[in-house]
Structure formats: structure tokens, C-alpha cells
Amino acid sequence: MTLPYRHRRVRLEVDTASAVDAEGRAVTVRQSLRLGRIAGISVGLHWSVVVIMLLLTQGLAMVLLPQAAPGRSAVLYWSVALVFAALLLLALLAHEFAHALVARHYRMPVRRVTLWLLGGLAELEGEPPTPRADLFIALAGPLTSLATGLVAGAAAMGAGLLHLSALLVAPLTWFALVNVVLAVFNLLPGAPLDGGRVLRAIVWRVRGDKRAGQRAAARAGVGIGALLLAAAAIQIFVQGNLGGLWLALIGWFLISAAGSERTDADMRDVLGTVRVADIMSAPAVCGYDGQTVEAFVTLVARQHRYRSFPVIDFDGRVTGAVTLARLARVPREQRDTVRLRDVQIPAARLPVFAPEQPLIEAARAMMSGTGVATPVVGGGRLLGVVSDNDMRRALEMAQLGVPARPEPPTPAEPPLSATSGPPSQP
């Protein structure tokens, strides 16, 4: 099963054996284990891939192989099962890489490819430039799975004609069927499946409106998810087959991801050309990396009703961020000596926005962030911050038809704190 590729504006699309964020929502899958880079693309595994590996291996070793080739040792069954389960994961990886490589052909950067519980995830930066690019990127994955299935099927037929061991013919046949099923399933015309991307591209081409295509794919995705949930209910409650739980999981995921796609389209419509600079809080309330925790709490934190604060150095560059929760973990007797630089979240772990960045991009990035107010940086200096509340207010004002901020303010220079020396920059 794949679940789409993800466009990092931010998007994650799902291919039933591949997971991708359908325009950056639905799920965020972080790599638990990085395997390295292939063609310059980071490849990794999420811990949940262990679950699917165990299920696949168990099904092969305890059901399929003993039925196809009875009388063999358990060690042999499990060894063969492990090999073919690993081959399926490689096939899923190929599916995602097909999306990624075609995307790169259209000059869309690829952040990484991750395998997880429901398949794979290819994270792409930006959006397809044309309906044609959208179509080809979407079709690349299923066509790769279909080709893999056909080659494996031909190999299984050849092995059968040569009367080779059933321990080879049976798992090869299984491998071929799974890949073909994945290809067909992923071509169902609903978001966030690849077929939903195909539908979006077609509507986009015919109507000249990408958002209309996105909404059509989202509606279809909800419908497909509902049908899968209904089928799962029949399996579980009528047939007494608990295998329906897996179908229910997929159906729920499709409904959730499709709903996220619809929300994304609506947000893009209402936010329009709103920039980060239009909604950021400026100047930013912040701390200086050399301040002690005690001085910061007394002079800054207690004076403002925020829960997180950027941290800057003498030159106004962002070095990280602190939260009240992190500060509270510093023992009281050490607060006079521990510096903010010692307890901050490093800047490398923080999303950072540019003032001219479209707000819709920032909104997606914050969904997978650390939960702290996000620094806005221009010219290497901290200009302001954007919080979840800022995002929500901008969306609600846009829905009211009122500009988020009619006249974006000119960012102020960070004030110096007479008590602490370098900033206390709100």
C-alpha cells in the first residue's frame, strides 16, 4: 500500500504503500533511522516500518509459504519471507523515488524519502508548475509499481514453467500481485492517492484552476475513504474478520488527508497574497544568549504573556529559542548562573521565516515545527516572530474579508536592555 508523495509547501501525499503529504498536511513522518542518500536524496525509515515488516514476514512465513510448499523447516519459511518482505519495501522505495526523480526533472527540490507504516513518503518542495508536471509526477509512482509487478509476474511464470521450487514461485507471485494491487489502488481518483493527483491535474488543465482540481480530488478522497470504512465495518461486524481493521485504518487516513487538502485549498484562497511580514509581531520579545535564566525571567518573561521567546546574540542573530517549560526545568538555585544559551532550543531545529515569504508556506511549516513562536529574519537579524495565534487571527480576518494588516509595519531595531546589556528584544 502506498500513500502519496509530499510537497513541502508543505505537502505529504499518500500512495498506499508510499506516504506523501498531499500538499503538506495529513501526517508528518519523521525519519527514525537515516539510511543515507541515493541520487542526492536523503533516505530513511520511520520506526513504524518495523510493524509492517513483521506483519508481512509473519503472513508469508506462517500462511502463504507453508501452504505452497508444505513440509519445510520454519527457519526456511521465515528466511524466504524476510527476503521478500524486504523486497517489497524496496519496491515501495522505488515507487517514491519515481515521484521524486520526475519532480526533480521539473525543478522541484526533494527533501527526503521516508518509509513508514502505510508505505512511503516523498517530501517535495514547492508545487508542480503545470498540470502536465502534476500529472507526470503523480503517474510515476503507480507506473513504477505496475512495472515491478509485471516483471515479478513474468519471473514467477518462468519459474513455474521451469518447475522451480514453490518456495520461489509462491512468494514471487505474491510480490507481483501486491505491486499490481498497489498500483491500481493508488490510481483511485481521490486525494491523497496518486489518482487524486491525476484528477487534480485533469481538472486544473480543463478549468485552468488548480484549486478547483484540488477540491475535486479532496471530495473524491473523502468518498473513497467512506467506502473503505463501510467495507471495513462489513468485514468486522458481519463477517467477523478483524482484517477489516486495516481497511478501516486506510479509510480513516484517506478521509483525514483529503479533508486536509480541502482545508489547504480554502486557506490558499482566503490568505491570497498575505506575507509573513503582514502578520508578524514586531519588534520581537526575545532574550540575549548570555543572559542568566534568572535575569531573563525577571526582566522579560514575567513582563510579557508569551510562552516562548527567540534568543539572539550581540549582533542580533537568532541562536535559538526558549520556552517557559524549559526554563522551569532549571533548578532554582542554578538560575543565577545558567545562561539562556545553555537551555535554548538550537536555531538549527527551528523553522525560520523571511518577511516576504507567503503566509500559506509559513502556516504549513509551522505544522511540523517545535511549537514555539517562529523567528522572522531579514538581513541576518531578527525582525519579529509569528505564533500560532498570529496564524489563526490572519485566517479568521481573511475569512471576514479584512486584510490581516493593511499597512505592514516597518520592523523596529531591537532595543538594548540597560540591565542586561545586549537585547531584551520584544
PDB file of N, CA and C in Angstrom, residues 242-323:
ATOM      1  N   LEU A 242     -11.346  -9.633  11.470  1.00  0.00           N
ATOM      2  CA  LEU A 242     -10.638  -8.492  12.047  1.00  0.00           C
ATOM      3  C   LEU A 242      -9.661  -7.861  11.075  1.00  0.00           C
ATOM      4  N   GLY A 243      -9.450  -8.501   9.925  1.00  0.00           N
ATOM      5  CA  GLY A 243      -8.620  -7.888   8.903  1.00  0.00           C
ATOM      6  C   GLY A 243      -9.212  -6.567   8.420  1.00  0.00           C
ATOM      7  N   GLY A 244     -10.499  -6.371   8.703  1.00  0.00           N
ATOM      8  CA  GLY A 244     -11.143  -5.122   8.334  1.00  0.00           C
ATOM      9  C   GLY A 244     -10.581  -3.922   9.080  1.00  0.00           C
ATOM     10  N   LEU A 245      -9.900  -4.171  10.194  1.00  0.00           N
ATOM     11  CA  LEU A 245      -9.304  -3.065  10.940  1.00  0.00           C
ATOM     12  C   LEU A 245      -8.255  -2.343  10.096  1.00  0.00           C
ATOM     13  N   TRP A 246      -7.503  -3.107   9.319  1.00  0.00           N
ATOM     14  CA  TRP A 246      -6.500  -2.495   8.449  1.00  0.00           C
ATOM     15  C   TRP A 246      -7.177  -1.626   7.381  1.00  0.00           C
ATOM     16  N   LEU A 247      -8.277  -2.128   6.829  1.00  0.00           N
ATOM     17  CA  LEU A 247      -9.037  -1.368   5.840  1.00  0.00           C
ATOM     18  C   LEU A 247      -9.611  -0.110   6.468  1.00  0.00           C
ATOM     19  N   ALA A 248     -10.054  -0.224   7.719  1.00  0.00           N
ATOM     20  CA  ALA A 248     -10.593   0.942   8.423  1.00  0.00           C
ATOM     21  C   ALA A 248      -9.510   1.997   8.638  1.00  0.00           C
ATOM     22  N   LEU A 249      -8.304   1.547   8.956  1.00  0.00           N
ATOM     23  CA  LEU A 249      -7.196   2.486   9.152  1.00  0.00           C
ATOM     24  C   LEU A 249      -6.919   3.266   7.866  1.00  0.00           C
ATOM     25  N   ILE A 250      -6.907   2.552   6.750  1.00  0.00           N
ATOM     26  CA  ILE A 250      -6.649   3.214   5.471  1.00  0.00           C
ATOM     27  C   ILE A 250      -7.781   4.188   5.141  1.00  0.00           C
ATOM     28  N   GLY A 251      -9.025   3.758   5.358  1.00  0.00           N
ATOM     29  CA  GLY A 251     -10.164   4.630   5.086  1.00  0.00           C
ATOM     30  C   GLY A 251     -10.131   5.895   5.923  1.00  0.00           C
ATOM     31  N   TRP A 252      -9.821   5.724   7.212  1.00  0.00           N
ATOM     32  CA  TRP A 252      -9.730   6.894   8.094  1.00  0.00           C
ATOM     33  C   TRP A 252      -8.629   7.832   7.627  1.00  0.00           C
ATOM     34  N   PHE A 253      -7.491   7.267   7.239  1.00  0.00           N
ATOM     35  CA  PHE A 253      -6.383   8.089   6.784  1.00  0.00           C
ATOM     36  C   PHE A 253      -6.763   8.887   5.544  1.00  0.00           C
ATOM     37  N   LEU A 254      -7.433   8.231   4.596  1.00  0.00           N
ATOM     38  CA  LEU A 254      -7.814   8.922   3.365  1.00  0.00           C
ATOM     39  C   LEU A 254      -8.773  10.072   3.656  1.00  0.00           C
ATOM     40  N   ILE A 255      -9.733   9.841   4.529  1.00  0.00           N
ATOM     41  CA  ILE A 255     -10.683  10.905   4.873  1.00  0.00           C
ATOM     42  C   ILE A 255      -9.963  12.068   5.528  1.00  0.00           C
ATOM     43  N   SER A 256      -9.068  11.747   6.456  1.00  0.00           N
ATOM     44  CA  SER A 256      -8.328  12.799   7.152  1.00  0.00           C
ATOM     45  C   SER A 256      -7.452  13.591   6.201  1.00  0.00           C
ATOM     46  N   ALA A 257      -6.710  12.886   5.353  1.00  0.00           N
ATOM     47  CA  ALA A 257      -5.801  13.561   4.425  1.00  0.00           C
ATOM     48  C   ALA A 257      -6.573  14.365   3.387  1.00  0.00           C
ATOM     49  N   ALA A 258      -7.679  13.811   2.897  1.00  0.00           N
ATOM     50  CA  ALA A 258      -8.481  14.538   1.907  1.00  0.00           C
ATOM     51  C   ALA A 258      -9.073  15.800   2.526  1.00  0.00           C
ATOM     52  N   GLY A 259      -9.509  15.699   3.769  1.00  0.00           N
ATOM     53  CA  GLY A 259     -10.021  16.884   4.455  1.00  0.00           C
ATOM     54  C   GLY A 259      -8.953  17.951   4.599  1.00  0.00           C
ATOM     55  N   SER A 260      -7.730  17.520   4.850  1.00  0.00           N
ATOM     56  CA  SER A 260      -6.626  18.467   4.969  1.00  0.00           C
ATOM     57  C   SER A 260      -6.363  19.158   3.636  1.00  0.00           C
ATOM     58  N   GLU A 261      -6.501  18.403   2.559  1.00  0.00           N
ATOM     59  CA  GLU A 261      -6.299  19.005   1.244  1.00  0.00           C
ATOM     60  C   GLU A 261      -7.353  20.069   0.962  1.00  0.00           C
ATOM     61  N   ARG A 262      -8.587  19.775   1.340  1.00  0.00           N
ATOM     62  CA  ARG A 262      -9.661  20.757   1.124  1.00  0.00           C
ATOM     63  C   ARG A 262      -9.383  22.008   1.947  1.00  0.00           C
ATOM     64  N   THR A 263      -8.940  21.814   3.180  1.00  0.00           N
ATOM     65  CA  THR A 263      -8.604  22.957   4.031  1.00  0.00           C
ATOM     66  C   THR A 263      -7.475  23.763   3.423  1.00  0.00           C
ATOM     67  N   ASP A 264      -6.486  23.060   2.862  1.00  0.00           N
ATOM     68  CA  ASP A 264      -5.354  23.742   2.249  1.00  0.00           C
ATOM     69  C   ASP A 264      -5.818  24.622   1.091  1.00  0.00           C
ATOM     70  N   ALA A 265      -6.696  24.092   0.247  1.00  0.00           N
ATOM     71  CA  ALA A 265      -7.201  24.870  -0.882  1.00  0.00           C
ATOM     72  C   ALA A 265      -7.951  26.099  -0.392  1.00  0.00           C
ATOM     73  N   ASP A 266      -8.775  25.927   0.654  1.00  0.00           N
ATOM     74  CA  ASP A 266      -9.530  27.052   1.198  1.00  0.00           C
ATOM     75  C   ASP A 266      -8.598  28.107   1.777  1.00  0.00           C
ATOM     76  N   MET A 267      -7.554  27.640   2.493  1.00  0.00           N
ATOM     77  CA  MET A 267      -6.607  28.585   3.084  1.00  0.00           C
ATOM     78  C   MET A 267      -5.882  29.381   2.019  1.00  0.00           C
ATOM     79  N   ARG A 268      -5.506  28.728   0.942  1.00  0.00           N
ATOM     80  CA  ARG A 268      -4.801  29.436  -0.121  1.00  0.00           C
ATOM     81  C   ARG A 268      -5.703  30.492  -0.758  1.00  0.00           C
ATOM     82  N   ASP A 269      -7.006  30.193  -0.835  1.00  0.00           N
ATOM     83  CA  ASP A 269      -7.928  31.156  -1.407  1.00  0.00           C
ATOM     84  C   ASP A 269      -8.093  32.378  -0.507  1.00  0.00           C
ATOM     85  N   VAL A 270      -8.294  32.138   0.791  1.00  0.00           N
ATOM     86  CA  VAL A 270      -8.587  33.263   1.676  1.00  0.00           C
ATOM     87  C   VAL A 270      -7.339  34.053   2.053  1.00  0.00           C
ATOM     88  N   LEU A 271      -6.192  33.361   2.136  1.00  0.00           N
ATOM     89  CA  LEU A 271      -4.986  34.083   2.517  1.00  0.00           C
ATOM     90  C   LEU A 271      -4.372  34.840   1.340  1.00  0.00           C
ATOM     91  N   GLY A 272      -4.640  34.348   0.141  1.00  0.00           N
ATOM     92  CA  GLY A 272      -4.188  35.066  -1.043  1.00  0.00           C
ATOM     93  C   GLY A 272      -2.709  35.388  -1.009  1.00  0.00           C
ATOM     94  N   THR A 273      -2.403  36.673  -1.080  1.00  0.00           N
ATOM     95  CA  THR A 273      -1.005  37.109  -1.152  1.00  0.00           C
ATOM     96  C   THR A 273      -0.483  37.626   0.177  1.00  0.00           C
ATOM     97  N   VAL A 274      -1.113  37.246   1.275  1.00  0.00           N
ATOM     98  CA  VAL A 274      -0.653  37.698   2.588  1.00  0.00           C
ATOM     99  C   VAL A 274       0.764  37.189   2.838  1.00  0.00           C
ATOM    100  N   ARG A 275       1.627  38.068   3.336  1.00  0.00           N
ATOM    101  CA  ARG A 275       3.014  37.708   3.619  1.00  0.00           C
ATOM    102  C   ARG A 275       3.229  37.547   5.119  1.00  0.00           C
ATOM    103  N   VAL A 276       4.318  36.922   5.464  1.00  0.00           N
ATOM    104  CA  VAL A 276       4.675  36.786   6.868  1.00  0.00           C
ATOM    105  C   VAL A 276       4.797  38.153   7.526  1.00  0.00           C
ATOM    106  N   ALA A 277       5.390  39.124   6.816  1.00  0.00           N
ATOM    107  CA  ALA A 277       5.575  40.461   7.377  1.00  0.00           C
ATOM    108  C   ALA A 277       4.253  41.123   7.732  1.00  0.00           C
ATOM    109  N   ASP A 278       3.154  40.689   7.089  1.00  0.00           N
ATOM    110  CA  ASP A 278       1.863  41.306   7.340  1.00  0.00           C
ATOM    111  C   ASP A 278       1.264  40.914   8.681  1.00  0.00           C
ATOM    112  N   ILE A 279       1.714  39.826   9.258  1.00  0.00           N
ATOM    113  CA  ILE A 279       1.084  39.379  10.499  1.00  0.00           C
ATOM    114  C   ILE A 279       2.070  39.208  11.649  1.00  0.00           C
ATOM    115  N   MET A 280       3.368  39.332  11.394  1.00  0.00           N
ATOM    116  CA  MET A 280       4.335  39.065  12.456  1.00  0.00           C
ATOM    117  C   MET A 280       4.236  40.110  13.568  1.00  0.00           C
ATOM    118  N   SER A 281       4.610  39.703  14.770  1.00  0.00           N
ATOM    119  CA  SER A 281       4.688  40.607  15.910  1.00  0.00           C
ATOM    120  C   SER A 281       6.077  41.224  15.910  1.00  0.00           C
ATOM    121  N   ALA A 282       6.128  42.552  15.827  1.00  0.00           N
ATOM    122  CA  ALA A 282       7.419  43.228  15.745  1.00  0.00           C
ATOM    123  C   ALA A 282       7.369  44.511  16.583  1.00  0.00           C
ATOM    124  N   PRO A 283       8.460  44.832  17.287  1.00  0.00           N
ATOM    125  CA  PRO A 283       9.664  44.017  17.402  1.00  0.00           C
ATOM    126  C   PRO A 283       9.410  42.792  18.275  1.00  0.00           C
ATOM    127  N   ALA A 284      10.272  41.811  18.176  1.00  0.00           N
ATOM    128  CA  ALA A 284      10.059  40.540  18.869  1.00  0.00           C
ATOM    129  C   ALA A 284      10.545  40.607  20.311  1.00  0.00           C
ATOM    130  N   VAL A 285       9.747  40.080  21.213  1.00  0.00           N
ATOM    131  CA  VAL A 285      10.181  39.935  22.605  1.00  0.00           C
ATOM    132  C   VAL A 285      11.154  38.768  22.657  1.00  0.00           C
ATOM    133  N   CYS A 286      12.371  39.014  23.051  1.00  0.00           N
ATOM    134  CA  CYS A 286      13.368  37.954  22.991  1.00  0.00           C
ATOM    135  C   CYS A 286      14.361  38.085  24.140  1.00  0.00           C
ATOM    136  N   GLY A 287      15.250  37.134  24.207  1.00  0.00           N
ATOM    137  CA  GLY A 287      16.300  37.140  25.211  1.00  0.00           C
ATOM    138  C   GLY A 287      17.662  37.177  24.563  1.00  0.00           C
ATOM    139  N   TYR A 288      18.660  37.465  25.369  1.00  0.00           N
ATOM    140  CA  TYR A 288      20.045  37.511  24.904  1.00  0.00           C
ATOM    141  C   TYR A 288      20.743  36.231  25.350  1.00  0.00           C
ATOM    142  N   ASP A 289      21.501  35.623  24.473  1.00  0.00           N
ATOM    143  CA  ASP A 289      22.039  34.289  24.784  1.00  0.00           C
ATOM    144  C   ASP A 289      22.954  34.282  26.001  1.00  0.00           C
ATOM    145  N   GLY A 290      23.501  35.443  26.379  1.00  0.00           N
ATOM    146  CA  GLY A 290      24.355  35.492  27.559  1.00  0.00           C
ATOM    147  C   GLY A 290      23.615  35.807  28.837  1.00  0.00           C
ATOM    148  N   GLN A 291      22.307  36.099  28.758  1.00  0.00           N
ATOM    149  CA  GLN A 291      21.523  36.369  29.963  1.00  0.00           C
ATOM    150  C   GLN A 291      21.396  35.123  30.823  1.00  0.00           C
ATOM    151  N   THR A 292      21.367  35.334  32.122  1.00  0.00           N
ATOM    152  CA  THR A 292      21.071  34.214  33.013  1.00  0.00           C
ATOM    153  C   THR A 292      19.577  33.960  32.973  1.00  0.00           C
ATOM    154  N   VAL A 293      19.198  32.757  33.343  1.00  0.00           N
ATOM    155  CA  VAL A 293      17.786  32.414  33.384  1.00  0.00           C
ATOM    156  C   VAL A 293      17.048  33.342  34.339  1.00  0.00           C
ATOM    157  N   GLU A 294      17.658  33.627  35.500  1.00  0.00           N
ATOM    158  CA  GLU A 294      17.013  34.485  36.498  1.00  0.00           C
ATOM    159  C   GLU A 294      16.766  35.883  35.935  1.00  0.00           C
ATOM    160  N   ALA A 295      17.779  36.457  35.269  1.00  0.00           N
ATOM    161  CA  ALA A 295      17.619  37.798  34.716  1.00  0.00           C
ATOM    162  C   ALA A 295      16.559  37.823  33.627  1.00  0.00           C
ATOM    163  N   PHE A 296      16.546  36.808  32.785  1.00  0.00           N
ATOM    164  CA  PHE A 296      15.559  36.768  31.703  1.00  0.00           C
ATOM    165  C   PHE A 296      14.143  36.654  32.257  1.00  0.00           C
ATOM    166  N   VAL A 297      13.954  35.762  33.222  1.00  0.00           N
ATOM    167  CA  VAL A 297      12.618  35.580  33.798  1.00  0.00           C
ATOM    168  C   VAL A 297      12.141  36.873  34.451  1.00  0.00           C
ATOM    169  N   THR A 298      13.051  37.539  35.180  1.00  0.00           N
ATOM    170  CA  THR A 298      12.672  38.754  35.903  1.00  0.00           C
ATOM    171  C   THR A 298      12.406  39.924  34.968  1.00  0.00           C
ATOM    172  N   LEU A 299      13.278  40.125  33.988  1.00  0.00           N
ATOM    173  CA  LEU A 299      13.213  41.317  33.149  1.00  0.00           C
ATOM    174  C   LEU A 299      12.359  41.151  31.900  1.00  0.00           C
ATOM    175  N   VAL A 300      12.187  39.916  31.437  1.00  0.00           N
ATOM    176  CA  VAL A 300      11.482  39.720  30.170  1.00  0.00           C
ATOM    177  C   VAL A 300      10.253  38.828  30.329  1.00  0.00           C
ATOM    178  N   ALA A 301      10.453  37.580  30.735  1.00  0.00           N
ATOM    179  CA  ALA A 301       9.360  36.613  30.728  1.00  0.00           C
ATOM    180  C   ALA A 301       8.180  37.049  31.582  1.00  0.00           C
ATOM    181  N   ARG A 302       8.431  37.570  32.758  1.00  0.00           N
ATOM    182  CA  ARG A 302       7.324  37.930  33.649  1.00  0.00           C
ATOM    183  C   ARG A 302       6.602  39.182  33.181  1.00  0.00           C
ATOM    184  N   GLN A 303       7.210  39.937  32.255  1.00  0.00           N
ATOM    185  CA  GLN A 303       6.605  41.170  31.777  1.00  0.00           C
ATOM    186  C   GLN A 303       5.721  40.962  30.538  1.00  0.00           C
ATOM    187  N   HIS A 304       5.773  39.757  29.961  1.00  0.00           N
ATOM    188  CA  HIS A 304       5.041  39.514  28.715  1.00  0.00           C
ATOM    189  C   HIS A 304       4.287  38.194  28.802  1.00  0.00           C
ATOM    190  N   ARG A 305       3.157  38.143  28.154  1.00  0.00           N
ATOM    191  CA  ARG A 305       2.288  36.968  28.245  1.00  0.00           C
ATOM    192  C   ARG A 305       2.566  35.983  27.114  1.00  0.00           C
ATOM    193  N   TYR A 306       3.821  35.662  26.931  1.00  0.00           N
ATOM    194  CA  TYR A 306       4.216  34.673  25.936  1.00  0.00           C
ATOM    195  C   TYR A 306       4.770  33.442  26.629  1.00  0.00           C
ATOM    196  N   ARG A 307       4.745  32.332  25.921  1.00  0.00           N
ATOM    197  CA  ARG A 307       5.272  31.084  26.483  1.00  0.00           C
ATOM    198  C   ARG A 307       6.589  30.672  25.837  1.00  0.00           C
ATOM    199  N   SER A 308       6.950  31.332  24.736  1.00  0.00           N
ATOM    200  CA  SER A 308       8.221  31.033  24.083  1.00  0.00           C
ATOM    201  C   SER A 308       8.829  32.331  23.567  1.00  0.00           C
ATOM    202  N   PHE A 309      10.168  32.338  23.488  1.00  0.00           N
ATOM    203  CA  PHE A 309      10.882  33.557  23.122  1.00  0.00           C
ATOM    204  C   PHE A 309      12.097  33.205  22.268  1.00  0.00           C
ATOM    205  N   PRO A 310      12.355  33.980  21.213  1.00  0.00           N
ATOM    206  CA  PRO A 310      13.612  33.796  20.476  1.00  0.00           C
ATOM    207  C   PRO A 310      14.786  34.229  21.347  1.00  0.00           C
ATOM    208  N   VAL A 311      15.954  33.704  21.041  1.00  0.00           N
ATOM    209  CA  VAL A 311      17.183  34.093  21.734  1.00  0.00           C
ATOM    210  C   VAL A 311      18.154  34.587  20.667  1.00  0.00           C
ATOM    211  N   ILE A 312      18.794  35.761  20.921  1.00  0.00           N
ATOM    212  CA  ILE A 312      19.723  36.326  19.948  1.00  0.00           C
ATOM    213  C   ILE A 312      21.075  36.584  20.594  1.00  0.00           C
ATOM    214  N   ASP A 313      22.080  36.823  19.743  1.00  0.00           N
ATOM    215  CA  ASP A 313      23.408  37.148  20.258  1.00  0.00           C
ATOM    216  C   ASP A 313      23.634  38.659  20.172  1.00  0.00           C
ATOM    217  N   PHE A 314      24.880  39.117  20.418  1.00  0.00           N
ATOM    218  CA  PHE A 314      25.196  40.542  20.411  1.00  0.00           C
ATOM    219  C   PHE A 314      24.841  41.209  19.091  1.00  0.00           C
ATOM    220  N   ASP A 315      24.968  40.460  17.979  1.00  0.00           N
ATOM    221  CA  ASP A 315      24.757  41.029  16.657  1.00  0.00           C
ATOM    222  C   ASP A 315      23.312  40.931  16.184  1.00  0.00           C
ATOM    223  N   GLY A 316      22.419  40.435  17.053  1.00  0.00           N
ATOM    224  CA  GLY A 316      21.014  40.323  16.678  1.00  0.00           C
ATOM    225  C   GLY A 316      20.673  39.085  15.886  1.00  0.00           C
ATOM    226  N   ARG A 317      21.622  38.153  15.796  1.00  0.00           N
ATOM    227  CA  ARG A 317      21.358  36.900  15.067  1.00  0.00           C
ATOM    228  C   ARG A 317      20.661  35.899  15.989  1.00  0.00           C
ATOM    229  N   VAL A 318      19.720  35.177  15.433  1.00  0.00           N
ATOM    230  CA  VAL A 318      18.974  34.186  16.218  1.00  0.00           C
ATOM    231  C   VAL A 318      19.866  32.988  16.508  1.00  0.00           C
ATOM    232  N   THR A 319      20.011  32.647  17.784  1.00  0.00           N
ATOM    233  CA  THR A 319      20.795  31.474  18.169  1.00  0.00           C
ATOM    234  C   THR A 319      19.913  30.322  18.619  1.00  0.00           C
ATOM    235  N   GLY A 320      18.627  30.598  18.883  1.00  0.00           N
ATOM    236  CA  GLY A 320      17.730  29.545  19.326  1.00  0.00           C
ATOM    237  C   GLY A 320      16.458  30.140  19.896  1.00  0.00           C
ATOM    238  N   ALA A 321      15.806  29.385  20.759  1.00  0.00           N
ATOM    239  CA  ALA A 321      14.573  29.834  21.405  1.00  0.00           C
ATOM    240  C   ALA A 321      14.443  29.131  22.752  1.00  0.00           C
ATOM    241  N   VAL A 322      13.766  29.776  23.669  1.00  0.00           N
ATOM    242  CA  VAL A 322      13.496  29.162  24.968  1.00  0.00           C
ATOM    243  C   VAL A 322      11.997  29.193  25.217  1.00  0.00           C
ATOM    244  N   THR A 323      11.544  28.239  26.008  1.00  0.00           N
ATOM    245  CA  THR A 323      10.148  28.192  26.432  1.00  0.00           C
ATOM    246  C   THR A 323      10.100  28.237  27.953  1.00  0.00           C
TER     247      THR A 323
END
